[in-house]
Structure formats: structure tokens, C-alpha cells
Amino acid sequence: MTNCSLFHDWHPVLESDELPPETVRSIRLLGRDLVLWRSRDRVSAWSDRCPHRSVKLSGGTVKNGLLVCPYHGLQFDETGRCVEVPGCPDWTPPPQLAMSGYAIAVRYGLIWVSLQPDTDTSQIPEFPEWEDSQYRKFLCGKYRVRSSGLRVMENFLDVSHFPFVHDGFLGDRTRPKVEPYEVELSDRGLSLNNVRVWQPDPDGTGVGAKVTYNYHLSQPLVASFEKLSSSGRLTIFFAVCPLDVEDSLGWMWISMNYGEDIPEAELQQFQDTVVRQDIPIVESQQPKQLPLNLSAEVHLPFDRSSIRYRQWLKQRGVTFGVV
Ligand code: FES
Ligand code: FE
């Protein structure tokens, strides 16, 4: 399981605001318990197990920049070294009494972790609108889906369900036809281009029109798309955290260069409604883990995106959340 490509990827695990200085949290990532804690300015992610008697360090506290185990009070510094054993104050803890950390970074208001300790932060998926002041941005989620993150992502890439699951929102039941679109797999990842969809009200003017989506994924559980309409450009940066093989959390950063007058609450509510339409559908898929054997499900002509996605996962050696 540890050579699965998802273990090398960066995953969003928490909003940065959810971990203020001098606090500690327990999180789940790829079926493992992790402790996340922040000293005054540095975040750390370790396996959630004290090396002394194996209690969860996430039940502890942060004091003077040190993580204190709740059981016998061992104190660890940011580098993972145990620097104090209160029960034997004259004893110097050996260097082996240390926690090894996972790779961690704060980006786009989220805390990202990779289980591969030396994963480079340059591998965190790009979100160019983050730095672009022409785009208004807001975060939606987190959304909990009791299914494989890969099923969740495949749903995100599938526009053919819009007329049925999102009738009146992202599609129209009377116009279900999916026109051919381009799928490209390269060193940079997976792209879907020129995906055209009829939407009843693509930009809040109440007038139906055709819009174009272009998707890109540089790793299996983070995707972004741009949606081009006559009003402007909207992007969604969608990052899914695989908690367990059949449990996931998703965040969506929406950015748009139009519609300044639409209240953020309204936009957020729209997105929440759309995602709430998807969740029961995705959670009803059986098996909950994504089948990579292409003969396990029937594919239709408009499924080229998901066929490619599954082939790409297989190529990358993904073994978590798949059957
Ligand atoms: Fe952590 Fe003993 S179990 S200090
Ligand atoms: Fe959907």
C-alpha cells in the first residue's frame, strides 16, 4: 500500500484557520491517524502515536512551543525530538526518542500533507487565480462524502449527469446530449478540453446558454476547471482529501472575474446545493471504491473522461480507494 502514488501526493487535510497557534488536532489521511500541531509559527504532522506507551498525541496540548503528551507529559519540539521527560528530570532523552514528520505546507488557506516526508512543495497543484486580484475567491466546503475520493473526483469530471442530477442548476433535462470533447493525457496530467454544456442560467442573468469547460488534473485528487461564459471566467479548484478508502472530504475554491454584485452567500449556497445533489448519488455507487478494471462497469461514448481517468490511476499505481 505504501508505494501507492497517493502516498507521494499532497493532500489538503484542514483549513489553516482550524489550527491556530499553540493548538493540536487529530486528522485522518489515507487510513492513518495523524497528529497536526502548530507552535507559534510552524505546523507539523506526525503519526498520532507517542513512542513511549502509544497513546494519541493529539489528546495532548501545546505549551511553550512544545507538544506535550497527555499520558506522562513527554515534551517534543518542532523537529520531533523529545526534549523533556518530567518523570526523570535529570535524564537526557536519547536522540532516538523522536517523532519523524511528514511533509507539510500551508497553501491557499489549507494545510497540505504528504506521507512521503521529502515530497517537494513545488508538487502542490497550481491555483493561478490565488494570486490574481482580478478574481474574487471564496472557499466552499468542506464536504464529507462517505465514498472513495476517486469516485468523488470522477463525478466532478463528469458533465453528462448535469441534466439529471443538477436539472435547473447546471443542466437541463430537455437538453441532455453531450457533444464530443477532447481528452489528453500527458506528463503534466489529465486534461479535458472544450466540454460544452447547455446551462439554464450560467451567469445569473436568467438566460440559458452554452458554456465551455476545460479541466486539468496534475494529480488524481486535485482538479481545477475553468468555465467560460459570455459574462467571464469562473474556476473551481477542487481538492479531495482521502480520509479512508471509503471516506473523503472535499474543499472547493471558487474564483470568478465577473459578478461582483452577486452576494457571496448566494454563490456559496448555490454550490452547497449542487454538491448536496451529488453526494447521495456518489454514496450510492457500489462498490464505493473505484473499479480500475474497465470491464467492471459499462462505458458510454461520453465516458471518455472517466475511462482515461481510470487508466491514468492504474498507470500511476494507485491502489488506495480502488478495486
Ligand atoms: Fe506519551 Fe507516556 S505515552 S508520555
Ligand atoms: Fe455533480
PDB file of N, CA, C and O and ligand atoms in Angstrom, residues 49-57 68-76 85-86, ligand 1:
ATOM      1  N   ARG A  49       0.941   8.879  17.547  1.00  0.00           N
ATOM      2  CA  ARG A  49       1.241   7.813  18.496  1.00  0.00           C
ATOM      3  C   ARG A  49       2.516   8.182  19.253  1.00  0.00           C
ATOM      4  O   ARG A  49       3.566   8.379  18.650  1.00  0.00           O
ATOM      5  N   CYS A  50       2.383   8.280  20.560  1.00  0.00           N
ATOM      6  CA  CYS A  50       3.553   8.588  21.379  1.00  0.00           C
ATOM      7  C   CYS A  50       4.476   7.380  21.394  1.00  0.00           C
ATOM      8  O   CYS A  50       4.017   6.239  21.587  1.00  0.00           O
ATOM      9  N   PRO A  51       5.787   7.583  21.192  1.00  0.00           N
ATOM     10  CA  PRO A  51       6.696   6.432  21.155  1.00  0.00           C
ATOM     11  C   PRO A  51       6.850   5.752  22.521  1.00  0.00           C
ATOM     12  O   PRO A  51       7.335   4.623  22.595  1.00  0.00           O
ATOM     13  N   HIS A  52       6.401   6.400  23.590  1.00  0.00           N
ATOM     14  CA  HIS A  52       6.547   5.793  24.915  1.00  0.00           C
ATOM     15  C   HIS A  52       5.525   4.680  25.156  1.00  0.00           C
ATOM     16  O   HIS A  52       5.849   3.509  25.154  1.00  0.00           O
ATOM     17  N   ARG A  53       4.239   5.019  25.278  1.00  0.00           N
ATOM     18  CA  ARG A  53       3.222   3.986  25.518  1.00  0.00           C
ATOM     19  C   ARG A  53       2.071   4.081  24.518  1.00  0.00           C
ATOM     20  O   ARG A  53       0.945   3.682  24.799  1.00  0.00           O
ATOM     21  N   SER A  54       2.374   4.670  23.375  1.00  0.00           N
ATOM     22  CA  SER A  54       1.470   4.597  22.212  1.00  0.00           C
ATOM     23  C   SER A  54       0.106   5.261  22.375  1.00  0.00           C
ATOM     24  O   SER A  54      -0.841   4.876  21.709  1.00  0.00           O
ATOM     25  N   VAL A  55      -0.009   6.237  23.255  1.00  0.00           N
ATOM     26  CA  VAL A  55      -1.292   6.961  23.288  1.00  0.00           C
ATOM     27  C   VAL A  55      -1.286   7.993  22.162  1.00  0.00           C
ATOM     28  O   VAL A  55      -0.243   8.299  21.570  1.00  0.00           O
ATOM     29  N   LYS A  56      -2.463   8.533  21.910  1.00  0.00           N
ATOM     30  CA  LYS A  56      -2.559   9.532  20.844  1.00  0.00           C
ATOM     31  C   LYS A  56      -2.045  10.885  21.320  1.00  0.00           C
ATOM     32  O   LYS A  56      -2.575  11.453  22.277  1.00  0.00           O
ATOM     33  N   LEU A  57      -1.057  11.373  20.605  1.00  0.00           N
ATOM     34  CA  LEU A  57      -0.501  12.687  20.953  1.00  0.00           C
ATOM     35  C   LEU A  57      -1.506  13.802  20.688  1.00  0.00           C
ATOM     36  O   LEU A  57      -1.404  14.876  21.264  1.00  0.00           O
ATOM     37  N   VAL A  68       2.998  18.373  24.208  1.00  0.00           N
ATOM     38  CA  VAL A  68       3.085  17.627  25.463  1.00  0.00           C
ATOM     39  C   VAL A  68       2.143  16.424  25.407  1.00  0.00           C
ATOM     40  O   VAL A  68       0.935  16.578  25.197  1.00  0.00           O
ATOM     41  N   CYS A  69       2.685  15.231  25.593  1.00  0.00           N
ATOM     42  CA  CYS A  69       1.863  14.014  25.583  1.00  0.00           C
ATOM     43  C   CYS A  69       0.943  14.007  26.807  1.00  0.00           C
ATOM     44  O   CYS A  69       1.363  14.348  27.915  1.00  0.00           O
ATOM     45  N   PRO A  70      -0.342  13.598  26.599  1.00  0.00           N
ATOM     46  CA  PRO A  70      -1.290  13.664  27.723  1.00  0.00           C
ATOM     47  C   PRO A  70      -1.036  12.607  28.808  1.00  0.00           C
ATOM     48  O   PRO A  70      -1.558  12.715  29.913  1.00  0.00           O
ATOM     49  N   TYR A  71      -0.210  11.583  28.507  1.00  0.00           N
ATOM     50  CA  TYR A  71      -0.114  10.445  29.440  1.00  0.00           C
ATOM     51  C   TYR A  71       0.968  10.661  30.511  1.00  0.00           C
ATOM     52  O   TYR A  71       0.673  10.721  31.702  1.00  0.00           O
ATOM     53  N   HIS A  72       2.235  10.804  30.087  1.00  0.00           N
ATOM     54  CA  HIS A  72       3.313  11.006  31.072  1.00  0.00           C
ATOM     55  C   HIS A  72       4.051  12.318  30.847  1.00  0.00           C
ATOM     56  O   HIS A  72       5.138  12.520  31.370  1.00  0.00           O
ATOM     57  N   GLY A  73       3.463  13.155  29.993  1.00  0.00           N
ATOM     58  CA  GLY A  73       3.982  14.516  29.858  1.00  0.00           C
ATOM     59  C   GLY A  73       5.261  14.685  29.055  1.00  0.00           C
ATOM     60  O   GLY A  73       5.897  15.747  29.111  1.00  0.00           O
ATOM     61  N   LEU A  74       5.678  13.680  28.283  1.00  0.00           N
ATOM     62  CA  LEU A  74       6.861  13.877  27.445  1.00  0.00           C
ATOM     63  C   LEU A  74       6.652  15.090  26.553  1.00  0.00           C
ATOM     64  O   LEU A  74       5.549  15.319  26.052  1.00  0.00           O
ATOM     65  N   GLN A  75       7.722  15.850  26.349  1.00  0.00           N
ATOM     66  CA  GLN A  75       7.594  17.080  25.555  1.00  0.00           C
ATOM     67  C   GLN A  75       8.458  16.970  24.302  1.00  0.00           C
ATOM     68  O   GLN A  75       9.629  16.627  24.363  1.00  0.00           O
ATOM     69  N   PHE A  76       7.838  17.289  23.158  1.00  0.00           N
ATOM     70  CA  PHE A  76       8.522  17.194  21.864  1.00  0.00           C
ATOM     71  C   PHE A  76       8.626  18.575  21.242  1.00  0.00           C
ATOM     72  O   PHE A  76       7.668  19.347  21.282  1.00  0.00           O
ATOM     73  N   VAL A  85      11.504  14.854  29.849  1.00  0.00           N
ATOM     74  CA  VAL A  85      10.710  13.773  30.443  1.00  0.00           C
ATOM     75  C   VAL A  85      10.482  14.173  31.895  1.00  0.00           C
ATOM     76  O   VAL A  85      11.378  13.993  32.739  1.00  0.00           O
ATOM     77  N   PRO A  86       9.312  14.730  32.205  1.00  0.00           N
ATOM     78  CA  PRO A  86       9.119  15.290  33.549  1.00  0.00           C
ATOM     79  C   PRO A  86       9.324  14.280  34.677  1.00  0.00           C
ATOM     80  O   PRO A  86       9.791  14.649  35.759  1.00  0.00           O
TER      81      PRO A  86
HETATM   82 FE1  FES B   1       3.314   9.541  25.929  1.00  0.00          FE
HETATM   83 FE2  FES B   1       3.966   8.113  28.095  1.00  0.00          FE
HETATM   84  S1  FES B   1       2.674   7.574  26.496  1.00  0.00           S
HETATM   85  S2  FES B   1       4.424  10.143  27.635  1.00  0.00           S
END
